[in-house]
PDB file of C-alpha atoms in Angstrom:
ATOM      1  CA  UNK G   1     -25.328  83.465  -5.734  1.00  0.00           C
ATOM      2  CA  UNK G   2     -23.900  83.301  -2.205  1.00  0.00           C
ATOM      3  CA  UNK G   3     -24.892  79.929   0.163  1.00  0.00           C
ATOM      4  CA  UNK G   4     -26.713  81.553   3.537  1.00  0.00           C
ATOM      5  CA  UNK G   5     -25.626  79.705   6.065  1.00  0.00           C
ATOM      6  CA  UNK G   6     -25.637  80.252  10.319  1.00  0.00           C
ATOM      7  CA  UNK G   7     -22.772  80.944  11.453  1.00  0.00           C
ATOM      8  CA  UNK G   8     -20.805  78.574  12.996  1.00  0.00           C
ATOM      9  CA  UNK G   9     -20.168  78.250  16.894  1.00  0.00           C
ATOM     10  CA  UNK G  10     -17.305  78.928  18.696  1.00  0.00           C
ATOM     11  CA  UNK G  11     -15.035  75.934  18.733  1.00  0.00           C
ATOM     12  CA  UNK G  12     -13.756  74.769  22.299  1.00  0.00           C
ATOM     13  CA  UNK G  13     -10.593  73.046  22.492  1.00  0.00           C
ATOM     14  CA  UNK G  14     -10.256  70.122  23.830  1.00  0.00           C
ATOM     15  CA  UNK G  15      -7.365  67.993  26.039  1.00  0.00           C
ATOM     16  CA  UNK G  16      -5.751  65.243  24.835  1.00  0.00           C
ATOM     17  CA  UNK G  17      -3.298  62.774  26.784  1.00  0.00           C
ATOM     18  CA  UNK G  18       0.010  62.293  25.255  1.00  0.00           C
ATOM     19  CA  UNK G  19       0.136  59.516  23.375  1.00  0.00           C
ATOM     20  CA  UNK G  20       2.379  56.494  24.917  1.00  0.00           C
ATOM     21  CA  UNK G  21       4.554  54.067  22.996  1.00  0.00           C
ATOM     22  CA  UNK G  22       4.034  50.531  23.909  1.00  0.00           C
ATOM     23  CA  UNK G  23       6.050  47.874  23.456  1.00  0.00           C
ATOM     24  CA  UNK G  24       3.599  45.315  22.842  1.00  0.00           C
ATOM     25  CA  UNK G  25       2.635  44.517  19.119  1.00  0.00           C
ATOM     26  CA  UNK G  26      -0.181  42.609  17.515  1.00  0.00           C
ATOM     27  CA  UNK G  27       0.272  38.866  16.647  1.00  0.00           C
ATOM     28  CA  UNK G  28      -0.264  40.356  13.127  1.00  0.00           C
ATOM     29  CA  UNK G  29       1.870  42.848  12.890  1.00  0.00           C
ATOM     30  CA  UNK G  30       5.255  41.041  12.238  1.00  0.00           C
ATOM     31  CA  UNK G  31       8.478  41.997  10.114  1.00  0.00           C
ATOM     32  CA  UNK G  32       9.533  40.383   6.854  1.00  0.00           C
ATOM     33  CA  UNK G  33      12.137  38.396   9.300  1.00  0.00           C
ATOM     34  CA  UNK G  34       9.149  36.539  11.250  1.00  0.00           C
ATOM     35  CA  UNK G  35       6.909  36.416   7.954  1.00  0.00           C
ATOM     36  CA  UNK G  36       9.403  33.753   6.454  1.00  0.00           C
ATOM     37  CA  UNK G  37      10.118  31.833  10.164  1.00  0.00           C
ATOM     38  CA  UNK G  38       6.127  32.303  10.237  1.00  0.00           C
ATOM     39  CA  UNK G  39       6.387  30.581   6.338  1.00  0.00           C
ATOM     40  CA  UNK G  40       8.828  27.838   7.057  1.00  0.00           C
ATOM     41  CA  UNK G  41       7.153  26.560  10.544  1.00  0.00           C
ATOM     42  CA  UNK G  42       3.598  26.583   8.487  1.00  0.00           C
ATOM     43  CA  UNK G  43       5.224  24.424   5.651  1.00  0.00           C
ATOM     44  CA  UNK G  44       6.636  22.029   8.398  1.00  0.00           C
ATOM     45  CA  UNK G  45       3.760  22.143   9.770  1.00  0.00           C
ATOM     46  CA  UNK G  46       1.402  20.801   6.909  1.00  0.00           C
ATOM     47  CA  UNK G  47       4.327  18.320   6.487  1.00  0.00           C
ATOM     48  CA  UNK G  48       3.444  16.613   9.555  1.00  0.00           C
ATOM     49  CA  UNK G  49      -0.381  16.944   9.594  1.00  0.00           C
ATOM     50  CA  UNK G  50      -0.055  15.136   5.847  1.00  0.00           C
ATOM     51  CA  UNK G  51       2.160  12.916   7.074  1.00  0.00           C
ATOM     52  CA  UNK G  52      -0.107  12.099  10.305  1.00  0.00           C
ATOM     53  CA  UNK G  53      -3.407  11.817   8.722  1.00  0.00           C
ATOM     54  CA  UNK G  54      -1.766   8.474   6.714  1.00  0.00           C
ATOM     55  CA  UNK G  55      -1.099   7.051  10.403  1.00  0.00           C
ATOM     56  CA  UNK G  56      -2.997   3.779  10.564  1.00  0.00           C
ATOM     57  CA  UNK G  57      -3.946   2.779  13.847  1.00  0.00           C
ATOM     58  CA  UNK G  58      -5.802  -0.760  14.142  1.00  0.00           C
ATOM     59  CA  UNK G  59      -7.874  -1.846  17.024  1.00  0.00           C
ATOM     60  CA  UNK G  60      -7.525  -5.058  18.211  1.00  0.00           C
ATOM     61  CA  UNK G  61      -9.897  -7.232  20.732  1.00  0.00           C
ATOM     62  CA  UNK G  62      -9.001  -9.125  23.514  1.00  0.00           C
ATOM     63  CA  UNK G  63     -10.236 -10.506  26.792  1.00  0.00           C
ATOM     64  CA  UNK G  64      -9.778  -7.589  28.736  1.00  0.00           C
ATOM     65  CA  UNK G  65     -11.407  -5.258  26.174  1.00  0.00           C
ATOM     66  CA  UNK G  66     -10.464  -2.773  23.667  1.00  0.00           C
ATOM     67  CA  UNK G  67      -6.734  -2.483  23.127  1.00  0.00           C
ATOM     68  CA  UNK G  68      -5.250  -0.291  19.856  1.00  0.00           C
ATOM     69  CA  UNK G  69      -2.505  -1.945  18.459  1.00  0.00           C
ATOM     70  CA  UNK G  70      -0.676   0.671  15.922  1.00  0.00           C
ATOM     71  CA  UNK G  71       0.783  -1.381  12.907  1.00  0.00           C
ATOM     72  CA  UNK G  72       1.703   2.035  11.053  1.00  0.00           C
ATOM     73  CA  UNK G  73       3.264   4.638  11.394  1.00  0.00           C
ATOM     74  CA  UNK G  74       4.140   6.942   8.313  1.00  0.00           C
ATOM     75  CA  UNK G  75       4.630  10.288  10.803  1.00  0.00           C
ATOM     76  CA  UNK G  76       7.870   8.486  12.188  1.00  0.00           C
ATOM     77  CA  UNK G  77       8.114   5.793   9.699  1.00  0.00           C
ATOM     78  CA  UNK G  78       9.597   8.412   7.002  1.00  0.00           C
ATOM     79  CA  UNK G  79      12.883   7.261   5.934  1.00  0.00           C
ATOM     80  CA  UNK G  80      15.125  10.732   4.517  1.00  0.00           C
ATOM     81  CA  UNK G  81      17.121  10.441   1.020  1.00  0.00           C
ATOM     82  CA  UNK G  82      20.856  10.525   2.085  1.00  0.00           C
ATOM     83  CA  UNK G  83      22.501  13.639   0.508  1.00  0.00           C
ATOM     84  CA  UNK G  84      24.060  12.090  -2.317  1.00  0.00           C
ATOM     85  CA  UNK G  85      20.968  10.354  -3.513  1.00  0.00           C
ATOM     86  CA  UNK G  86      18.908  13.611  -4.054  1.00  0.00           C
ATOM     87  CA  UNK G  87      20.842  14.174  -7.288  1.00  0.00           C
ATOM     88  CA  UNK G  88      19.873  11.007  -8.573  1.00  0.00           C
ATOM     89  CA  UNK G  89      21.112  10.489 -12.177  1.00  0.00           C
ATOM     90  CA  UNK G  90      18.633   7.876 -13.190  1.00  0.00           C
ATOM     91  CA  UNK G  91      15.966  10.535 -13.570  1.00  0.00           C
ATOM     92  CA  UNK G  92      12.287  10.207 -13.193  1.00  0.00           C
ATOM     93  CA  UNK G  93       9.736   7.151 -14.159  1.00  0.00           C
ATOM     94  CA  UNK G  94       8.097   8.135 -17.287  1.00  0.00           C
ATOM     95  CA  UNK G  95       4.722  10.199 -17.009  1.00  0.00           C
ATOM     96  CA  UNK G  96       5.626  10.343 -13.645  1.00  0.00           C
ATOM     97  CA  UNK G  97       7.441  13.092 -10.562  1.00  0.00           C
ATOM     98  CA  UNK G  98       9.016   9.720  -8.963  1.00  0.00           C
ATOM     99  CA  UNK G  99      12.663  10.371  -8.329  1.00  0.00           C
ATOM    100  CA  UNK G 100      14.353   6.977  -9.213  1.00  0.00           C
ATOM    101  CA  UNK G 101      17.257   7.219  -6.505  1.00  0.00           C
ATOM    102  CA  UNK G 102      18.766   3.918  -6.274  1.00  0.00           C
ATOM    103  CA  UNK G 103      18.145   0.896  -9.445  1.00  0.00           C
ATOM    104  CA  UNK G 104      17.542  -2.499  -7.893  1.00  0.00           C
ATOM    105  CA  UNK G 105      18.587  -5.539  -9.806  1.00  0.00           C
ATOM    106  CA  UNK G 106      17.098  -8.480  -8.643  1.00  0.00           C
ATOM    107  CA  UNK G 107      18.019 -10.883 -11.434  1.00  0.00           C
ATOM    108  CA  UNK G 108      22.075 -10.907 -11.362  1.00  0.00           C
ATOM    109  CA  UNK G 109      24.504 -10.745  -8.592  1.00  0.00           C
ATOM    110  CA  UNK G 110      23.046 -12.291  -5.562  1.00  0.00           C
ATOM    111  CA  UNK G 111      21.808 -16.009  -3.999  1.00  0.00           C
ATOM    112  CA  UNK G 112      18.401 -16.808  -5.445  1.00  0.00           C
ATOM    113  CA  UNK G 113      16.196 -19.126  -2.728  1.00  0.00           C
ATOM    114  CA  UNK G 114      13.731 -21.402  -3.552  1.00  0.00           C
ATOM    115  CA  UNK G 115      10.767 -18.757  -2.602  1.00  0.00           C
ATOM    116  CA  UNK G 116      12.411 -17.007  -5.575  1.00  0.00           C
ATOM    117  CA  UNK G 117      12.964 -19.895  -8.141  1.00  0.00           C
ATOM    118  CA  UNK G 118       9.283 -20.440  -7.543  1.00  0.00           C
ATOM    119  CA  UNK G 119       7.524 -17.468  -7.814  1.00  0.00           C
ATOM    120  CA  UNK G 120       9.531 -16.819 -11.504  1.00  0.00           C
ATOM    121  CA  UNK G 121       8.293 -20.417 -11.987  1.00  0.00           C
ATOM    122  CA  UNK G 122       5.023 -19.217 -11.469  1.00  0.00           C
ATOM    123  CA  UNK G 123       4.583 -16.302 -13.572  1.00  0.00           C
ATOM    124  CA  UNK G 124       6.976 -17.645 -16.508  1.00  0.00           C
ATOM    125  CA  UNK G 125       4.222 -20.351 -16.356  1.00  0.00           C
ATOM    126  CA  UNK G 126       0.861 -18.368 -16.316  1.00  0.00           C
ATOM    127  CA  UNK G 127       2.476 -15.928 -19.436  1.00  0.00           C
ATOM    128  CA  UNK G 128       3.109 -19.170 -21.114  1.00  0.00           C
ATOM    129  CA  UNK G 129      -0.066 -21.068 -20.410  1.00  0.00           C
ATOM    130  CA  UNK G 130      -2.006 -17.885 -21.669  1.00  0.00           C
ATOM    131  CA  UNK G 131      -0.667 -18.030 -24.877  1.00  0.00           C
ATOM    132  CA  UNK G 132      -3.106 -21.235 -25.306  1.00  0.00           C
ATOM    133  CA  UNK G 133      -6.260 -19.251 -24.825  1.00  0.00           C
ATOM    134  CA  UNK G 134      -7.140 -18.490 -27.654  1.00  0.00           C
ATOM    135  CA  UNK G 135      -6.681 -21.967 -28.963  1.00  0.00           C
ATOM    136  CA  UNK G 136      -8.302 -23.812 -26.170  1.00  0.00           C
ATOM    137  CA  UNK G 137     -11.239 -21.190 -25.770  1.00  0.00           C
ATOM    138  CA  UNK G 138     -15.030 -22.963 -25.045  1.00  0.00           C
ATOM    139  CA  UNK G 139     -17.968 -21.421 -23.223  1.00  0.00           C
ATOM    140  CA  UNK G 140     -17.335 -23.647 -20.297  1.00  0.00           C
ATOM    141  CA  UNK G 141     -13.405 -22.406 -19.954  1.00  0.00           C
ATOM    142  CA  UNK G 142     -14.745 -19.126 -20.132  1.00  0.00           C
ATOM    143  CA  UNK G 143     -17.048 -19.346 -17.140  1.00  0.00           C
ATOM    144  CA  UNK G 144     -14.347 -21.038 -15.014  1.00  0.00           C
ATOM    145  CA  UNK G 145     -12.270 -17.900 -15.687  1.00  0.00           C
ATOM    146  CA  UNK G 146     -14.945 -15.280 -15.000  1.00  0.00           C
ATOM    147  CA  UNK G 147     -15.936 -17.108 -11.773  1.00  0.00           C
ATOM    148  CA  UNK G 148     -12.206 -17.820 -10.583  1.00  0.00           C
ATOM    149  CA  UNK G 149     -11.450 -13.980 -10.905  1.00  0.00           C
ATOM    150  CA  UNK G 150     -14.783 -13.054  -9.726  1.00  0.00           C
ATOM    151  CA  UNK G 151     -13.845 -15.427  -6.044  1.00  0.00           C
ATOM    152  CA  UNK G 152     -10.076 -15.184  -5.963  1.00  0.00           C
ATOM    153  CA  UNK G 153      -9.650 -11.876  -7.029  1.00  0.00           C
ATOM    154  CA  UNK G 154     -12.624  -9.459  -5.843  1.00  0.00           C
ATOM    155  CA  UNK G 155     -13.486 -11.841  -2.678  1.00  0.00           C
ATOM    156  CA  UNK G 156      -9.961 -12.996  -2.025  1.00  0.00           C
ATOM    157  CA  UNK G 157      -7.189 -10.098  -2.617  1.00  0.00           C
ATOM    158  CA  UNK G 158      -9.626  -7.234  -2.927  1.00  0.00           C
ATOM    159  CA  UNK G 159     -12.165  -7.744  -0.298  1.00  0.00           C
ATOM    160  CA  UNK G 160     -10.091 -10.032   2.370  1.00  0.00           C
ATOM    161  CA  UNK G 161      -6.543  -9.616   1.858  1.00  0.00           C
ATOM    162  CA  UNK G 162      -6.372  -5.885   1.139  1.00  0.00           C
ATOM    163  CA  UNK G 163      -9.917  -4.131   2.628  1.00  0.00           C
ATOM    164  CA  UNK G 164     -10.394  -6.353   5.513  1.00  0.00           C
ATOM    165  CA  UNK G 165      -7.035  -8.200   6.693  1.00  0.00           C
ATOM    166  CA  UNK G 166      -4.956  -5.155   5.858  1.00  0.00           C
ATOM    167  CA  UNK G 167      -6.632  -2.266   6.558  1.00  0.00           C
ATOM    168  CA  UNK G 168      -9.213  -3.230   9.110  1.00  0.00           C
ATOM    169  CA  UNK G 169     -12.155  -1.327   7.208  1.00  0.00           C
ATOM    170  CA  UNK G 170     -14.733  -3.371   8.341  1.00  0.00           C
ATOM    171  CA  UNK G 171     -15.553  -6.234  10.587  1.00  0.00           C
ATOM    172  CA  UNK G 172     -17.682  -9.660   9.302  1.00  0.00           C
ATOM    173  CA  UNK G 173     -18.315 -12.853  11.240  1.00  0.00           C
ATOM    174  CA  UNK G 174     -15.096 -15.265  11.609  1.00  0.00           C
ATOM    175  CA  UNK G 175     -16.261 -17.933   9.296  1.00  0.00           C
ATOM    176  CA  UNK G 176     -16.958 -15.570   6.629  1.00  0.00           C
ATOM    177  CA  UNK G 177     -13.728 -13.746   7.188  1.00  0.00           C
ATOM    178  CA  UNK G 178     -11.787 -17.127   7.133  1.00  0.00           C
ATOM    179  CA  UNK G 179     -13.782 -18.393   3.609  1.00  0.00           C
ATOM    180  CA  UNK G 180     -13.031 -14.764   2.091  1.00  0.00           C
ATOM    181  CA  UNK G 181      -9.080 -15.629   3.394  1.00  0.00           C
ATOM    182  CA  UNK G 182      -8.877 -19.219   1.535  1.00  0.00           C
ATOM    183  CA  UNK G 183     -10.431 -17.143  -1.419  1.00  0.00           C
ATOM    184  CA  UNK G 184      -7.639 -15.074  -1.728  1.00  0.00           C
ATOM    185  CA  UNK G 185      -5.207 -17.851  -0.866  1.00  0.00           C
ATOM    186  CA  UNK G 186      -6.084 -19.862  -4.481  1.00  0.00           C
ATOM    187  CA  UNK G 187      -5.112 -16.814  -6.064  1.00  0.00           C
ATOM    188  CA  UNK G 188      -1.315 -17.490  -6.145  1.00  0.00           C
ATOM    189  CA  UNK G 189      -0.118 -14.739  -4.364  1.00  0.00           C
ATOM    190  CA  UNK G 190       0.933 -15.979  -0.913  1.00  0.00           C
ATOM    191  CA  UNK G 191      -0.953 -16.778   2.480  1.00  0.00           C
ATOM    192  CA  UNK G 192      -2.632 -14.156   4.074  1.00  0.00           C
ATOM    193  CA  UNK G 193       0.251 -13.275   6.688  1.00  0.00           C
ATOM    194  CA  UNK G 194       2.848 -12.763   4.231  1.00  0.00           C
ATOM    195  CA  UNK G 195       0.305 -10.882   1.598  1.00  0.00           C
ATOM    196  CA  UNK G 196      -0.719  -8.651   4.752  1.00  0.00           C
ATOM    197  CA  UNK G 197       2.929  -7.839   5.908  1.00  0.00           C
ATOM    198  CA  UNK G 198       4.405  -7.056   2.760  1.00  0.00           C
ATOM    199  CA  UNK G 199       1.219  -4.313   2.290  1.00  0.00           C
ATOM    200  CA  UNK G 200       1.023  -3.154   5.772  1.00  0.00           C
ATOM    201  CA  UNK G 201       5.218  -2.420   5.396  1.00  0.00           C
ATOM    202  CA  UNK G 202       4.255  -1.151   2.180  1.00  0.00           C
ATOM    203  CA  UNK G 203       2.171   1.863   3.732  1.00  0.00           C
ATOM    204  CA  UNK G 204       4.359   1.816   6.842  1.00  0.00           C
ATOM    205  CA  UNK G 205       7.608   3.186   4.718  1.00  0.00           C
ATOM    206  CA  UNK G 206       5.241   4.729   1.484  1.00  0.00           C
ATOM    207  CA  UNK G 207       7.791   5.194  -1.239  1.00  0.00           C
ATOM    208  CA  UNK G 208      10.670   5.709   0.981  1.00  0.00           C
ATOM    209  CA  UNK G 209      14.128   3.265   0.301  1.00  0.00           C
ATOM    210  CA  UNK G 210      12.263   0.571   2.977  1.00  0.00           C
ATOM    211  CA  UNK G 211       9.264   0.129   0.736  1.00  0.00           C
ATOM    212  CA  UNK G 212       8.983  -3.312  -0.162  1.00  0.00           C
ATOM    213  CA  UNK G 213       7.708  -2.018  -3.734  1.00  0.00           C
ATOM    214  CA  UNK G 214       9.082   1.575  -3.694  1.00  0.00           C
ATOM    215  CA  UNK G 215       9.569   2.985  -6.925  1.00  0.00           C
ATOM    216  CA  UNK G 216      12.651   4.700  -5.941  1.00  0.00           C
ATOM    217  CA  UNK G 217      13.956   1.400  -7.265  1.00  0.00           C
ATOM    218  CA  UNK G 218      12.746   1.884 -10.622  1.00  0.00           C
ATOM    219  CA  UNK G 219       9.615   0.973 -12.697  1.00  0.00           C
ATOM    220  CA  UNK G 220       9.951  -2.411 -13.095  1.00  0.00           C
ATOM    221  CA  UNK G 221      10.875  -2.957  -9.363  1.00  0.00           C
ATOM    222  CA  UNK G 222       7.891  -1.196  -7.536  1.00  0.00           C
ATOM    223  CA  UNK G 223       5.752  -3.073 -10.610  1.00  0.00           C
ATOM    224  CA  UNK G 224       6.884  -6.987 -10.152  1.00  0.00           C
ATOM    225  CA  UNK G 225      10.555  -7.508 -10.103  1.00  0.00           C
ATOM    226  CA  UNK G 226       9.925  -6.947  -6.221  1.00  0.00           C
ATOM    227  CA  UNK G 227       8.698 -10.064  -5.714  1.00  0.00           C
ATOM    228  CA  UNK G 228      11.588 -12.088  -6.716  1.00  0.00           C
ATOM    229  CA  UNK G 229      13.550 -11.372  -4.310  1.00  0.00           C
ATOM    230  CA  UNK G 230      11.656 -11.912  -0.965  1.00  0.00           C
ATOM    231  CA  UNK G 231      14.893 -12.197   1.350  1.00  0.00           C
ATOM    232  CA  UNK G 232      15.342  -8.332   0.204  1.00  0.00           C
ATOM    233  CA  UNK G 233      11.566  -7.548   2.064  1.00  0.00           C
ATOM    234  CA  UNK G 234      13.593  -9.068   5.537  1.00  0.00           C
ATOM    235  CA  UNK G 235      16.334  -6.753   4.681  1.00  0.00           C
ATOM    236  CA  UNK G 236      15.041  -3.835   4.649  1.00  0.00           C
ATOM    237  CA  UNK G 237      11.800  -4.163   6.613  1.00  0.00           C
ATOM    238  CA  UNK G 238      12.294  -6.960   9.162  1.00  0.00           C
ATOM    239  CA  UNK G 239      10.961  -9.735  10.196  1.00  0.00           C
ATOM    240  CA  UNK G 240       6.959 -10.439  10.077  1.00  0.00           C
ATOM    241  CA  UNK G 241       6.098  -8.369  13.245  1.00  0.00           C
ATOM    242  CA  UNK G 242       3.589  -6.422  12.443  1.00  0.00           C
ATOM    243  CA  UNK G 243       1.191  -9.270  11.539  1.00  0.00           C
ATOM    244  CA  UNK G 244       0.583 -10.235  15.211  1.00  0.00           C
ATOM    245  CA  UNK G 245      -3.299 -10.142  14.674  1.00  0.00           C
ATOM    246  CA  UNK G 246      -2.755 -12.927  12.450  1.00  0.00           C
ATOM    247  CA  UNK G 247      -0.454 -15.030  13.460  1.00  0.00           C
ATOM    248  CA  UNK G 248      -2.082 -15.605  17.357  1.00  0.00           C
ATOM    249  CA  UNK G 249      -4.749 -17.302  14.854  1.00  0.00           C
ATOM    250  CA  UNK G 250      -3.962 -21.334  14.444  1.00  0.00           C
ATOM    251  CA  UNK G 251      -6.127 -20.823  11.015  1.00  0.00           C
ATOM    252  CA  UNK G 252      -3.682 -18.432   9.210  1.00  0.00           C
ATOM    253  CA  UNK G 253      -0.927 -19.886  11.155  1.00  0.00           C
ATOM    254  CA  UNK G 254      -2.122 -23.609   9.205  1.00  0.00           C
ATOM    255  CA  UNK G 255      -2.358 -21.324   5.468  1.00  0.00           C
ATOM    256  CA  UNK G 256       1.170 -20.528   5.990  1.00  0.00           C
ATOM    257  CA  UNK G 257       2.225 -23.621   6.425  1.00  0.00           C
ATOM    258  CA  UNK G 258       0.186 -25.418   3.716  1.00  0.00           C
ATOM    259  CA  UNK G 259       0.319 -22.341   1.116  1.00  0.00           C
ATOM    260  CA  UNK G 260       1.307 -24.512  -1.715  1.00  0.00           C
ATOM    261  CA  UNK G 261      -0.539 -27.314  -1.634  1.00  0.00           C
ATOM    262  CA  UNK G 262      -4.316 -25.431  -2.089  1.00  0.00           C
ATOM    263  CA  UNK G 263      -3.300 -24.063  -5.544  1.00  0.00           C
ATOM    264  CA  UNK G 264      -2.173 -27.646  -6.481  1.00  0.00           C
ATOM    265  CA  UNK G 265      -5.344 -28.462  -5.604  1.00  0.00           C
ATOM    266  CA  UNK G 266      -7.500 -26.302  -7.272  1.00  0.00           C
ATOM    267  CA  UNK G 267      -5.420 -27.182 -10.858  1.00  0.00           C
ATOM    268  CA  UNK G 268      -5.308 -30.549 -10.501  1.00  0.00           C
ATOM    269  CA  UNK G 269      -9.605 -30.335  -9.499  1.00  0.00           C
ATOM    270  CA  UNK G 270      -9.550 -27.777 -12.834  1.00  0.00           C
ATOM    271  CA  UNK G 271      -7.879 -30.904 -14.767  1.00  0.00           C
ATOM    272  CA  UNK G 272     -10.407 -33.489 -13.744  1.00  0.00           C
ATOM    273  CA  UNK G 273     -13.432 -31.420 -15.025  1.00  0.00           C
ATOM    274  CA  UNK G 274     -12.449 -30.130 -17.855  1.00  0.00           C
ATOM    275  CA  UNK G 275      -8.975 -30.881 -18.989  1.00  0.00           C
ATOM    276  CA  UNK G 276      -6.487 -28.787 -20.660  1.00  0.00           C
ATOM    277  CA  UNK G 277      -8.703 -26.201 -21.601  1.00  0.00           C
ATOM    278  CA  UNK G 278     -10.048 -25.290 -17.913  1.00  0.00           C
ATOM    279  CA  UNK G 279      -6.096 -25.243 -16.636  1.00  0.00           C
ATOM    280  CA  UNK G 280      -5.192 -22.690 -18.925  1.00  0.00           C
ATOM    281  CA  UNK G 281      -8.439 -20.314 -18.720  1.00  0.00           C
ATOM    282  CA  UNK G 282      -8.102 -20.460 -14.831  1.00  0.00           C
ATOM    283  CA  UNK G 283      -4.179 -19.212 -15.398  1.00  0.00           C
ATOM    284  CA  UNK G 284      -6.041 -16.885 -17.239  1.00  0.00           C
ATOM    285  CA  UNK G 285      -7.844 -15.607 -14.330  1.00  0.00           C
ATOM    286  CA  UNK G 286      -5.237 -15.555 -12.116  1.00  0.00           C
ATOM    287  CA  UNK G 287      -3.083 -13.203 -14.412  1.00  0.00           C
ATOM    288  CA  UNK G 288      -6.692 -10.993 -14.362  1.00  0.00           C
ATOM    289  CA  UNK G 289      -6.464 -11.320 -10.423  1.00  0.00           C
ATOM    290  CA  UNK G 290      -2.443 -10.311 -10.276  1.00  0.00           C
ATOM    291  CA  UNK G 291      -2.931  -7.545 -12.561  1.00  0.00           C
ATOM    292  CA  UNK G 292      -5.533  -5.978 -10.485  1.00  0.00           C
ATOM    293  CA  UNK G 293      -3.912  -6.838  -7.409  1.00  0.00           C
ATOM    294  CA  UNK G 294      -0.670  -5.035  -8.751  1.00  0.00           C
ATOM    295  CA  UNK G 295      -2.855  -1.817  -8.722  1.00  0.00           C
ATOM    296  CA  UNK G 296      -4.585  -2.415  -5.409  1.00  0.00           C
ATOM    297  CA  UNK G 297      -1.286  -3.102  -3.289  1.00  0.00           C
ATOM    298  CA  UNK G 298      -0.201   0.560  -3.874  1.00  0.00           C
ATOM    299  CA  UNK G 299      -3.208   1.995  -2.672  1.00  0.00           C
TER     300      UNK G 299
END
């Protein structure tokens, strides 16, 4: 069966203009040349918004008003791998994408201070003292430890030295700041100013070769073997300057220079109370305080 249809009208032609060639081409319309410059400035790029957005900048008051203060910089703080370091041949920390590019021996080889002899004195002591725990254990021990971890650790390291002193993450009346400071100073980890410095340079040169703690020096460094050698800190990071916030204050100035004598205090005050017993639970808490403090000071 045939389709009926009307037939069709006439077609008219119509006048086109020649079509003209310009030289101008669409932002997307690039070659495989600019698609990989495009590539490489994008990855540099991200680089150096990731590397901005760990910029800390604190604020700081004074007289005249608001002034910032920046105490660190990671954006310019970035220290590069020399060449023949990339190929490191001590490998990687276990369970970990750490490069180990240079292993730091702190116990052989160099000039100990007294700084040093003292803080091995320290923790040789505590590891030693907590092997009495279990034979020295009473309900009254106990509590000591649980409230000594509960003040030096969470109110001393955690909440003053690291959230508030550090960082800057929130603001609290002086007294209270102060008492929260002389918390954290009876946990056996240095005054405030040198605690602060050593974490501030810590997130000023993150994991590069000027990180007091970097683990480019190996596990055991970045973990606690940093801490014996405090003249190495100066070496490679300077002197206390970024701690300026602190140290116009007579108060921290005054825990500086008394450090030592508040734990003294606080064991030989343990002694009187309760004897043996409470001396060695309270070492107990402070090796609950270091170990958490170990974990906070990379964060």
């Amino acid at each position: 069966m045939a389709l009926v249809t009307t037939p069709a009208p006439r077609a008219k032609a119509l006048c086109f203009t020649p079509l003209q060639c310009s030289n101008h081409r669409p932002a997307q319309i690039v070659s495989r040349n600019h698609n990989a410059k495009n590539g490489e400035s994008l990855h540099h790029a991200t680089k150096f918004i990731l590397q901005s957005y760990r910029e800390y900048v604190f604020k700081e008051k004074n007289i005249n008003g608001n002034r910032v203060v920046p105490i660190v910089n990671a954006a310019s703080a970035s220290v590069p791998v020399p060449e023949e370091k990339k190929d490191s041949s001590f490998g990687r920390i276990l369970l970990s994408d750490v490069v180990v590019t240079r292993k730091r021996n702190v116990y052989w080889g160099r000039t100990w201070n007294s700084m040093d002899v003292g803080t091995v004195g320290v923790v040789v002591a505590m590891h030693l003292l907590c092997l009495f725990a279990p034979f020295t254990f009473n309900w009254g021990a106990f509590w000591v430890a649980v409230g000594l971890y509960l003040i030096t650790g969470l109110l001393g390291i955690t909440l003053s030295f690291h959230r508030n002193l550090s960082h800057r993450s929130f603001k609290i009346p002086k007294w209270l700041e102060y008492f929260f400071a002389y918390c954290g100073v009876l946990a056996l980890q240095g005054s405030p100013i040198d605690w602060v410095s050593t974490h501030r340079y810590h997130h000023q040169f993150c994991d590069s070769e000027r990180d007091p703690h970097s683990p480019t020096g190996g596990f055991w460094f970045s973990h606690m073997s940093w801490m014996f050698d405090t003249k190495s800190i100066t070496e490679r990071c300077g002197e206390l300057n970024n701690v300026g916030d602190l140290e116009k204050q007579p108060y921290y100035k005054f825990l500086k220079n008394t450090y030592i004598i508040h734990p003294i205090a606080v064991g030989a005050l343990l002694y009187a109370i309760g004897g043996f017993p409470f001396i060695v639970w309270g070492m107990v808490s402070f090796w609950w305080t270091a170990a958490a403090a170990l974990s906070s000071t990379m964060a």
